[in-house]
Amino acid sequence: MTCGLALLVVLVAVSFATLIPAVHELTAGLAYEVLQDASYLLGAVLVAVRARSSEQDRLAYGLFALGLFLYGCGNAYYYAVVQHLTPEPFPSLADALWLPLYPALYVAVGLLLRKQLVRWHPSLWLDGLVAALGTGALAVAFVLVPLLQGVHGSRAAVVVNLAYPVADLLLLVAVVAVFAASGWRPGVQWWLLGAGTATFAVADLVYLLQIAEGTFTPGTWLDDVWLVGVVSMVAAVWASPPRRPAAVEGWHLIVGPLAFGSVAVGLLVWSSVTLVHEALPVTVLSAGTIAVALLRTTLTFREQRALVDAQRQARTDELTGLANRRCFLEQLEAALGRPQSGARAAVLLLDLDRFKEVNDSFGHPVGDDLLRLVGCRLMEGMPAGGLLARMGGDEFAVVIPGADEIQALATAEALTAALAVPFDLDGLVLHVDVSTGLALYPQHGQSSHRLLQQADIAMYEAKRQRLSPVLFHPVLHGGARQRMEMLAEFRAALDTEQLVLHYQPQLQLGTGQVVGAEALMRWQHPTRGLLFPDAFLPLVEQAGLMPAVVTRVVNEALRDLHTWRRSDPALTVAVNVSASNLQDRRLPGAMSRALADWEVPAEALTLEITENVLMADADRALEVLSALRALGIRLSVDDYGTGYSSLGYLRALPVQELKLDRSFVRDVVSDPRSAAIVRSTIDLTHELGMQIVAEGVEDAPALQVLRGWGCDVAQGYHVSVPLPADAFVGWLAAHEQDLLRRGRTALPTGPVT
Ligand code: C2E
Ligand code: CA
Ligand code: CA
């Protein structure tokens, strides 16, 4: 078919060539007419072939082929007959053959359009209407009105004369409407059709002007202009129809209505000034254009707003109103740029500590409120240009484009500081701690995914170390997997002999007798050897395994104590419980069952709690502590002096003992301030009717000093390191022997192992 089109183009080119005087002489004008006739005929055949091969557009193309064929016949008739008559009749049979092309084209365009309309966004139809009305107004004002004023002759002559430009303009209006409705991207087919129609219209206008001036002669370049129009339309039939649906967003949406609207306003003004009689159609069309353009603009505005809303919703976290994960990732991608461009960025991942406890104890509405408040607070600590997002759950993330390590750390500090003041949720005061991991671009990762992963690893390290923020370091990378493995191993070890208790004796300073022991957990790991609690407990706590741990430890300690008490009925045991244990309302029940199972009186069991027990949910912790106390279990404040101590809570907690932290005891001999603290704490404890235990007693001078100040109990390497159960029994016997030998008031002189 390309060959057919090529032949058509060649024919037209040759036809143009014959207009060159020298060539014209040669062909004597005859060849020109033959070429013209042949061109129209070939065009009609090509379109007919297309109609045959196209199933969908057969009718449209068929009508066009017929119209074109008749048009060619009209041409042939004109050349053969009409032009030789004097005077030349107007209108003639040639006109009757030419004019049917237009209705054929209208119907064809209509059919093509109908198929496309289905794919168009409704508002685009309005664009088409605006364009049609606007072009119509222009055409009437600048073409029809002048023509009407210029054309004379018989009524039939005037009507036929005007029929051509009017028909052309109508076609042009339709094509422009399609252009507008397709967002000015109608595709090759419509461009060719538009070009053909426009060419036809120009040729018809020139023809009319020449007729009016009496200068028209057939067989000039004008005949070829018509032919060019036909070639363009035939090519349009063969071009593939547009597939891409028109775009419905972007600034260009508004350009069409705006342009036509402005033109229409101009026309309104102009018509009212100049065209008095014929102004009405122009006025009506212009007004119509403006009205539809306004409607279209309103619609565009609404659609755009809906679009913006939808986009915003897709990018914000519903709960906090902050950016969501999707938005965060987009911004992060944008911040990264190319590594060689020297771009920098910092990623911070923040995870609230013990948020699960808040949700569990107060319910999700309170948890949600807290997250909202946390979001607001974090915003206060944000640097300019940074983006804060909620990634889900209690995890927040920050990206700071261009930031280096210093800036990233400063931001982490600022964010932590923003959360320092407790949150007040309708009278419920909650402390929120956060663990922050940092990763930097490009040194820690080149992709957004990688950076987040590294920040996540650093964040987990921060949680594990209870030290925030942590900057990613490659060494941490191996740690993440190791921790997962370790946790799985610990779960398995919970029911095995791998978990053991070591007992550290507690010495009554007044009598020199051992009153009991603190049970300290050890993990006899199959490959890594004996592990101390610091190496695994934080991980276990994070995994929520503490309830199982405390039950296991208490049962084992009471089992041992049950045995020991047969020979020494005054012995007691102390067990450590974590803050999360005290959020567990099942704890008192578990303790009471264990005491009953091992037939140990509650007074022989001391639970050591740390000062931060009140941090998560003070009311619940107090409730659990009271229940434990009601059972008769002794309670002791461990690591006293290191937490957020306040004398107020000493009054609130139902405790019987304070364990002064070893950091004070260590320096009690060398540092006067430590000495003052220890001494006054001993007095304070006694004033409050409690017992005081000094932990971390490492040498004899410290022991002497403490005894001199009236400290009740001492525990530390100087007395003994923590010992396995059987070793503890042996040590106890040796100690009793020693005491007997020295007289019951003697104190140990050195560490016994
Ligand atoms: P803690 O409750 O303060 O336990 C005392 C820690 O001090 C023990 O470390 C003990 O070995 C160590 N220690 C004893 N005497 C001295 C001394 O003279 N000098 C020094 N520098 N240290 C001394 P350990 O066994 O590594 O336990 C560490 C922590 O792990 C404990 O601190 C306790 O908070 C926790 N923990 C141990 N067992 C358990 C348990 O069964 N449950 C819970 N929840 N926590 C436990
Ligand atoms: Ca302890
Ligand atoms: Ca302690």
Short mmCIF file of C-alpha atoms in Angstrom, two decimals, residues 213-412:
data_model
loop_
_atom_site.label_atom_id
_atom_site.label_comp_id
_atom_site.label_asym_id
_atom_site.label_seq_id
_atom_site.Cartn_x
_atom_site.Cartn_y
_atom_site.Cartn_z
CA GLU A 213 -12.56 39.03 -8.80
CA GLY A 214 -13.05 37.16 -12.09
CA THR A 215 -9.43 36.07 -12.17
CA PHE A 216 -9.98 32.32 -11.89
CA THR A 217 -8.53 30.11 -14.62
CA PRO A 218 -8.56 26.32 -14.43
CA GLY A 219 -5.38 24.28 -14.66
CA THR A 220 -3.25 26.42 -12.35
CA TRP A 221 -1.39 25.56 -9.12
CA LEU A 222 -4.65 25.92 -7.26
CA ASP A 223 -5.87 22.60 -8.71
CA ASP A 224 -2.77 20.94 -7.26
CA VAL A 225 -3.42 22.45 -3.84
CA TRP A 226 -6.74 20.59 -3.72
CA LEU A 227 -4.90 17.49 -4.73
CA VAL A 228 -2.36 17.93 -1.94
CA GLY A 229 -5.29 18.14 0.48
CA VAL A 230 -6.67 14.90 -0.90
CA VAL A 231 -3.27 13.14 -0.63
CA SER A 232 -3.06 14.17 3.02
CA MET A 233 -6.54 12.80 3.72
CA VAL A 234 -5.82 9.54 1.89
CA ALA A 235 -2.61 9.18 3.89
CA ALA A 236 -4.68 9.76 7.05
CA VAL A 237 -6.81 6.78 6.18
CA TRP A 238 -3.72 4.64 5.98
CA ALA A 239 -2.09 5.96 9.12
CA SER A 240 -2.72 3.92 12.24
CA PRO A 241 -5.41 5.32 14.55
CA PRO A 242 -4.27 6.72 17.92
CA ARG A 243 -3.97 4.19 20.67
CA ARG A 244 -2.82 6.23 23.61
CA PRO A 245 -5.76 7.70 25.51
CA ALA A 246 -5.47 11.42 26.00
CA ALA A 247 -3.79 12.61 29.14
CA VAL A 248 -6.15 14.13 31.70
CA GLU A 249 -3.73 15.94 33.92
CA GLY A 250 -1.15 18.70 33.68
CA TRP A 251 -1.14 22.38 33.03
CA HIS A 252 -1.91 22.07 29.31
CA LEU A 253 -5.44 21.08 30.23
CA ILE A 254 -6.22 24.65 30.94
CA VAL A 255 -4.54 26.13 27.85
CA GLY A 256 -7.24 25.19 25.33
CA PRO A 257 -10.22 26.60 27.23
CA LEU A 258 -8.14 29.64 28.18
CA ALA A 259 -7.02 30.39 24.61
CA PHE A 260 -10.45 29.90 23.06
CA GLY A 261 -12.09 31.74 25.90
CA SER A 262 -9.82 34.74 25.42
CA VAL A 263 -10.37 34.69 21.65
CA ALA A 264 -14.13 34.55 22.23
CA VAL A 265 -13.97 37.54 24.58
CA GLY A 266 -11.99 39.43 21.92
CA LEU A 267 -14.57 38.47 19.30
CA LEU A 268 -17.43 39.58 21.50
CA VAL A 269 -15.89 43.00 21.90
CA TRP A 270 -14.84 43.23 18.29
CA SER A 271 -18.17 42.08 16.92
CA SER A 272 -20.05 44.56 19.01
CA VAL A 273 -17.87 47.32 17.62
CA THR A 274 -17.64 46.46 13.95
CA LEU A 275 -20.19 43.93 12.72
CA VAL A 276 -23.52 45.37 13.37
CA HIS A 277 -25.95 43.27 11.35
CA GLU A 278 -24.14 40.00 11.11
CA ALA A 279 -22.91 40.13 14.68
CA LEU A 280 -25.54 37.85 16.14
CA PRO A 281 -24.07 34.41 15.22
CA VAL A 282 -20.60 35.61 16.24
CA THR A 283 -21.95 36.88 19.54
CA VAL A 284 -23.85 33.68 20.19
CA LEU A 285 -20.89 31.45 19.32
CA SER A 286 -18.48 33.57 21.37
CA ALA A 287 -20.76 33.60 24.36
CA GLY A 288 -21.17 29.86 24.02
CA THR A 289 -17.41 29.41 23.87
CA ILE A 290 -16.92 31.45 27.03
CA ALA A 291 -19.65 29.61 28.89
CA VAL A 292 -18.31 26.17 28.03
CA ALA A 293 -14.71 27.27 28.69
CA LEU A 294 -15.74 28.42 32.15
CA LEU A 295 -17.51 25.16 32.78
CA ARG A 296 -14.48 23.26 31.59
CA THR A 297 -12.14 25.27 33.83
CA THR A 298 -14.33 24.67 36.85
CA LEU A 299 -14.35 20.98 36.10
CA THR A 300 -10.58 20.97 35.65
CA PHE A 301 -10.15 22.72 38.95
CA ARG A 302 -12.31 20.17 40.72
CA GLU A 303 -10.61 17.26 39.05
CA GLN A 304 -7.18 18.59 39.85
CA ARG A 305 -8.13 19.13 43.45
CA ALA A 306 -9.45 15.60 43.68
CA LEU A 307 -6.23 14.40 42.10
CA VAL A 308 -4.12 16.34 44.56
CA ASP A 309 -6.23 15.00 47.42
CA ALA A 310 -5.82 11.45 46.20
CA GLN A 311 -2.09 11.92 45.83
CA ARG A 312 -1.85 13.43 49.28
CA GLN A 313 -3.84 10.60 50.79
CA ALA A 314 -1.62 8.05 49.12
CA ARG A 315 1.38 9.74 50.67
CA THR A 316 0.32 10.51 54.21
CA ASP A 317 -0.04 8.39 57.27
CA GLU A 318 -3.65 8.51 58.34
CA LEU A 319 -2.95 8.38 62.06
CA THR A 320 -0.28 11.03 62.45
CA GLY A 321 -0.72 13.08 59.29
CA LEU A 322 2.99 12.62 58.67
CA ALA A 323 4.42 11.26 55.44
CA ASN A 324 3.98 7.53 55.02
CA ARG A 325 6.42 4.85 53.94
CA ARG A 326 5.71 5.35 50.24
CA CYS A 327 6.31 9.07 50.44
CA PHE A 328 9.43 8.49 52.53
CA LEU A 329 10.90 6.12 49.97
CA GLU A 330 10.17 8.57 47.17
CA GLN A 331 11.88 11.40 49.01
CA LEU A 332 14.79 9.20 49.90
CA GLU A 333 15.22 8.14 46.26
CA ALA A 334 15.12 11.80 45.26
CA ALA A 335 17.74 12.69 47.89
CA LEU A 336 20.18 10.04 46.75
CA GLY A 337 20.88 11.28 43.23
CA ARG A 338 23.93 9.80 41.62
CA PRO A 339 26.79 8.77 43.90
CA GLN A 340 29.36 10.57 41.75
CA SER A 341 27.35 13.80 42.03
CA GLY A 342 28.71 14.19 45.57
CA ALA A 343 25.21 14.02 47.05
CA ARG A 344 24.91 13.13 50.74
CA ALA A 345 22.00 12.12 52.86
CA ALA A 346 21.28 10.71 56.29
CA VAL A 347 18.60 8.19 57.20
CA LEU A 348 17.39 7.88 60.79
CA LEU A 349 15.18 5.08 61.95
CA LEU A 350 13.44 5.56 65.28
CA ASP A 351 11.62 2.87 67.16
CA LEU A 352 9.80 3.53 70.40
CA ASP A 353 10.86 1.35 73.30
CA ARG A 354 8.21 -0.78 75.03
CA PHE A 355 5.42 0.71 72.94
CA LYS A 356 3.78 -2.70 72.89
CA GLU A 357 3.31 -2.42 76.63
CA VAL A 358 1.39 0.81 76.20
CA ASN A 359 -0.89 -0.82 73.66
CA ASP A 360 -1.32 -3.92 75.76
CA SER A 361 -2.02 -2.16 79.02
CA PHE A 362 -4.11 0.81 77.92
CA GLY A 363 -5.56 -0.38 74.65
CA HIS A 364 -5.02 0.75 71.12
CA PRO A 365 -6.83 4.10 71.32
CA VAL A 366 -4.32 5.28 73.92
CA GLY A 367 -1.48 3.82 71.84
CA ASP A 368 -2.78 5.72 68.82
CA ASP A 369 -3.01 8.96 70.81
CA LEU A 370 0.53 8.49 71.99
CA LEU A 371 1.77 7.90 68.44
CA ARG A 372 0.04 11.08 67.31
CA LEU A 373 1.67 13.09 70.10
CA VAL A 374 5.03 11.49 69.43
CA GLY A 375 4.67 12.51 65.77
CA CYS A 376 4.04 16.12 66.79
CA ARG A 377 6.96 16.16 69.21
CA LEU A 378 9.33 14.67 66.68
CA MET A 379 8.36 17.39 64.22
CA GLU A 380 9.67 19.91 66.74
CA GLY A 381 13.10 18.32 66.57
CA MET A 382 13.24 18.17 62.78
CA PRO A 383 15.84 20.16 60.87
CA ALA A 384 14.82 22.28 57.89
CA GLY A 385 14.72 20.30 54.68
CA GLY A 386 14.31 16.97 56.43
CA LEU A 387 11.34 14.67 56.08
CA LEU A 388 9.74 12.82 58.97
CA ALA A 389 7.60 9.80 58.18
CA ARG A 390 5.79 7.11 60.11
CA MET A 391 6.83 3.83 58.63
CA GLY A 392 4.20 1.81 60.46
CA GLY A 393 3.63 0.65 64.02
CA ASP A 394 5.85 2.59 66.40
CA GLU A 395 8.56 3.11 63.83
CA PHE A 396 9.41 6.54 62.47
CA ALA A 397 12.00 7.48 59.87
CA VAL A 398 13.76 10.66 58.88
CA VAL A 399 15.66 11.53 55.74
CA ILE A 400 17.86 14.61 55.68
CA PRO A 401 19.19 15.38 52.21
CA GLY A 402 22.74 16.71 52.22
CA ALA A 403 23.39 15.82 55.87
CA ASP A 404 26.68 14.38 57.12
CA GLU A 405 27.43 12.39 60.26
CA ILE A 406 27.55 15.43 62.54
CA GLN A 407 24.21 16.75 61.34
CA ALA A 408 22.65 13.32 61.51
CA LEU A 409 23.78 12.81 65.09
CA ALA A 410 22.64 16.29 66.04
CA THR A 411 19.19 15.53 64.62
CA ALA A 412 19.06 12.24 66.51
#
